[in-house]
Amino acid sequence: MQALQFVAGRQEQFMLDRSTYTANLAQLGCPSPISLEEHYSVTAAAGACGDIADCYVLTAAPRASSRPRSDDARCVDFTLSTGAKAPLANSAMTADPA
């Protein structure tokens, strides 16, 4: 969904600027609530790592006030998530002895 990609782009820019993600879409400059054609609402929360500072999951859920989507069993939540930030490892470069 375009709305999820839009918010993900804002999250990545926020991470570049502040070294953290956020669950507050207003901090990303996103309209509240953000939705695609008023049929879905997008929210942000901590992802699999458990800390919004390091990872996030975005969810686009059908809006209860949107018909026919809210009562259509085929209209499901869409999610987009990141993994945890990988720590930088101190590794020495070694030459291949062969």
PDB file of C-alpha atoms in Angstrom:
ATOM      1  CA  MET A   1       0.000   0.000   0.000  1.00  0.00           C
ATOM      2  CA  GLN A   2       1.213   3.473  -0.815  1.00  0.00           C
ATOM      3  CA  ALA A   3       0.362   4.785   2.646  1.00  0.00           C
ATOM      4  CA  LEU A   4       2.614   2.198   4.326  1.00  0.00           C
ATOM      5  CA  GLN A   5       5.478   2.985   1.963  1.00  0.00           C
ATOM      6  CA  PHE A   6       5.008   6.698   2.591  1.00  0.00           C
ATOM      7  CA  VAL A   7       5.160   6.273   6.384  1.00  0.00           C
ATOM      8  CA  ALA A   8       8.113   3.853   6.112  1.00  0.00           C
ATOM      9  CA  GLY A   9      10.032   6.484   4.149  1.00  0.00           C
ATOM     10  CA  ARG A  10       9.260   9.048   6.843  1.00  0.00           C
ATOM     11  CA  GLN A  11      10.380   6.581   9.535  1.00  0.00           C
ATOM     12  CA  GLU A  12      13.705   6.017   7.782  1.00  0.00           C
ATOM     13  CA  GLN A  13      14.300   9.763   7.439  1.00  0.00           C
ATOM     14  CA  PHE A  14      13.413  10.189  11.135  1.00  0.00           C
ATOM     15  CA  MET A  15      15.966   7.463  11.971  1.00  0.00           C
ATOM     16  CA  LEU A  16      18.642   9.220   9.927  1.00  0.00           C
ATOM     17  CA  ASP A  17      17.922  12.527  11.644  1.00  0.00           C
ATOM     18  CA  ARG A  18      17.413  11.308  15.236  1.00  0.00           C
ATOM     19  CA  SER A  19      18.829   7.765  15.503  1.00  0.00           C
ATOM     20  CA  THR A  20      15.436   6.388  16.548  1.00  0.00           C
ATOM     21  CA  TYR A  21      12.066   5.456  15.102  1.00  0.00           C
ATOM     22  CA  THR A  22       8.783   6.782  16.504  1.00  0.00           C
ATOM     23  CA  ALA A  23       5.243   5.532  17.078  1.00  0.00           C
ATOM     24  CA  ASN A  24       3.984   9.120  16.865  1.00  0.00           C
ATOM     25  CA  LEU A  25       3.032   9.700  13.235  1.00  0.00           C
ATOM     26  CA  ALA A  26       2.659  13.438  13.902  1.00  0.00           C
ATOM     27  CA  GLN A  27       6.420  13.559  14.575  1.00  0.00           C
ATOM     28  CA  LEU A  28       6.887  12.214  11.061  1.00  0.00           C
ATOM     29  CA  GLY A  29       4.775  15.001   9.593  1.00  0.00           C
ATOM     30  CA  CYS A  30       2.030  12.562   8.605  1.00  0.00           C
ATOM     31  CA  PRO A  31      -1.608  13.595   8.606  1.00  0.00           C
ATOM     32  CA  SER A  32      -3.627  12.114  11.438  1.00  0.00           C
ATOM     33  CA  PRO A  33      -5.033   9.600  10.869  1.00  0.00           C
ATOM     34  CA  ILE A  34      -3.206   8.735   7.699  1.00  0.00           C
ATOM     35  CA  SER A  35      -5.219   6.582   5.363  1.00  0.00           C
ATOM     36  CA  LEU A  36      -5.501   5.606   1.757  1.00  0.00           C
ATOM     37  CA  GLU A  37      -8.775   6.829   0.275  1.00  0.00           C
ATOM     38  CA  GLU A  38     -10.253   6.908   3.795  1.00  0.00           C
ATOM     39  CA  HIS A  39     -10.589   3.102   3.792  1.00  0.00           C
ATOM     40  CA  TYR A  40      -7.570   2.215   5.982  1.00  0.00           C
ATOM     41  CA  SER A  41      -5.915   3.794   9.016  1.00  0.00           C
ATOM     42  CA  VAL A  42      -2.168   3.470   9.498  1.00  0.00           C
ATOM     43  CA  THR A  43      -0.535   3.095  12.909  1.00  0.00           C
ATOM     44  CA  ALA A  44       3.047   2.546  14.073  1.00  0.00           C
ATOM     45  CA  ALA A  45       4.313   0.464  16.989  1.00  0.00           C
ATOM     46  CA  ALA A  46       7.457  -1.289  18.181  1.00  0.00           C
ATOM     47  CA  GLY A  47       8.403  -4.186  15.949  1.00  0.00           C
ATOM     48  CA  ALA A  48       9.723  -7.664  16.731  1.00  0.00           C
ATOM     49  CA  CYS A  49      12.716  -6.332  18.668  1.00  0.00           C
ATOM     50  CA  GLY A  50      10.302  -4.814  21.209  1.00  0.00           C
ATOM     51  CA  ASP A  51      11.706  -1.280  21.156  1.00  0.00           C
ATOM     52  CA  ILE A  52      10.344   1.454  18.881  1.00  0.00           C
ATOM     53  CA  ALA A  53      13.783   3.089  18.989  1.00  0.00           C
ATOM     54  CA  ASP A  54      15.254   0.156  17.061  1.00  0.00           C
ATOM     55  CA  CYS A  55      12.485  -1.339  14.936  1.00  0.00           C
ATOM     56  CA  TYR A  56       8.879  -0.732  13.956  1.00  0.00           C
ATOM     57  CA  VAL A  57       5.818  -2.340  12.497  1.00  0.00           C
ATOM     58  CA  LEU A  58       3.341  -0.287  10.480  1.00  0.00           C
ATOM     59  CA  THR A  59      -0.217  -1.553  10.252  1.00  0.00           C
ATOM     60  CA  ALA A  60      -2.905  -0.453   7.825  1.00  0.00           C
ATOM     61  CA  ALA A  61      -6.250  -1.640   9.202  1.00  0.00           C
ATOM     62  CA  PRO A  62      -9.676  -1.264   7.581  1.00  0.00           C
ATOM     63  CA  ARG A  63     -11.530   1.669   9.123  1.00  0.00           C
ATOM     64  CA  ALA A  64     -14.713   0.742  10.947  1.00  0.00           C
ATOM     65  CA  SER A  65     -16.541   3.638   9.308  1.00  0.00           C
ATOM     66  CA  SER A  66     -15.561   2.589   5.794  1.00  0.00           C
ATOM     67  CA  ARG A  67     -18.028   0.502   3.844  1.00  0.00           C
ATOM     68  CA  PRO A  68     -17.783  -2.028   2.287  1.00  0.00           C
ATOM     69  CA  ARG A  69     -14.275  -2.611   3.647  1.00  0.00           C
ATOM     70  CA  SER A  70     -15.091  -2.862   7.355  1.00  0.00           C
ATOM     71  CA  ASP A  71     -17.602  -5.670   6.855  1.00  0.00           C
ATOM     72  CA  ASP A  72     -15.743  -7.492   4.071  1.00  0.00           C
ATOM     73  CA  ALA A  73     -13.832 -10.492   5.449  1.00  0.00           C
ATOM     74  CA  ARG A  74     -11.424 -10.251   2.513  1.00  0.00           C
ATOM     75  CA  CYS A  75     -10.232  -6.811   3.666  1.00  0.00           C
ATOM     76  CA  VAL A  76      -7.458  -7.595   6.076  1.00  0.00           C
ATOM     77  CA  ASP A  77      -4.728  -5.682   7.870  1.00  0.00           C
ATOM     78  CA  PHE A  78      -1.553  -4.971   5.931  1.00  0.00           C
ATOM     79  CA  THR A  79       1.755  -4.712   7.769  1.00  0.00           C
ATOM     80  CA  LEU A  80       5.243  -3.530   6.954  1.00  0.00           C
ATOM     81  CA  SER A  81       8.020  -4.029   9.474  1.00  0.00           C
ATOM     82  CA  THR A  82      11.730  -3.630  10.005  1.00  0.00           C
ATOM     83  CA  GLY A  83      14.205  -5.798  11.823  1.00  0.00           C
ATOM     84  CA  ALA A  84      16.324  -4.650  14.713  1.00  0.00           C
ATOM     85  CA  LYS A  85      19.283  -2.431  14.004  1.00  0.00           C
ATOM     86  CA  ALA A  86      22.320  -4.621  13.588  1.00  0.00           C
ATOM     87  CA  PRO A  87      25.113  -3.601  15.969  1.00  0.00           C
ATOM     88  CA  LEU A  88      28.384  -2.689  14.317  1.00  0.00           C
ATOM     89  CA  ALA A  89      30.883  -5.445  14.849  1.00  0.00           C
ATOM     90  CA  ASN A  90      34.574  -4.838  15.365  1.00  0.00           C
ATOM     91  CA  SER A  91      36.159  -7.173  12.902  1.00  0.00           C
ATOM     92  CA  ALA A  92      39.668  -7.178  11.600  1.00  0.00           C
ATOM     93  CA  MET A  93      40.190  -7.562   7.894  1.00  0.00           C
ATOM     94  CA  THR A  94      42.410 -10.502   7.112  1.00  0.00           C
ATOM     95  CA  ALA A  95      44.128 -11.419   3.899  1.00  0.00           C
ATOM     96  CA  ASP A  96      43.275 -14.702   2.261  1.00  0.00           C
ATOM     97  CA  PRO A  97      46.311 -16.966   2.792  1.00  0.00           C
ATOM     98  CA  ALA A  98      45.748 -18.850  -0.454  1.00  0.00           C
TER      99      ALA A  98
END
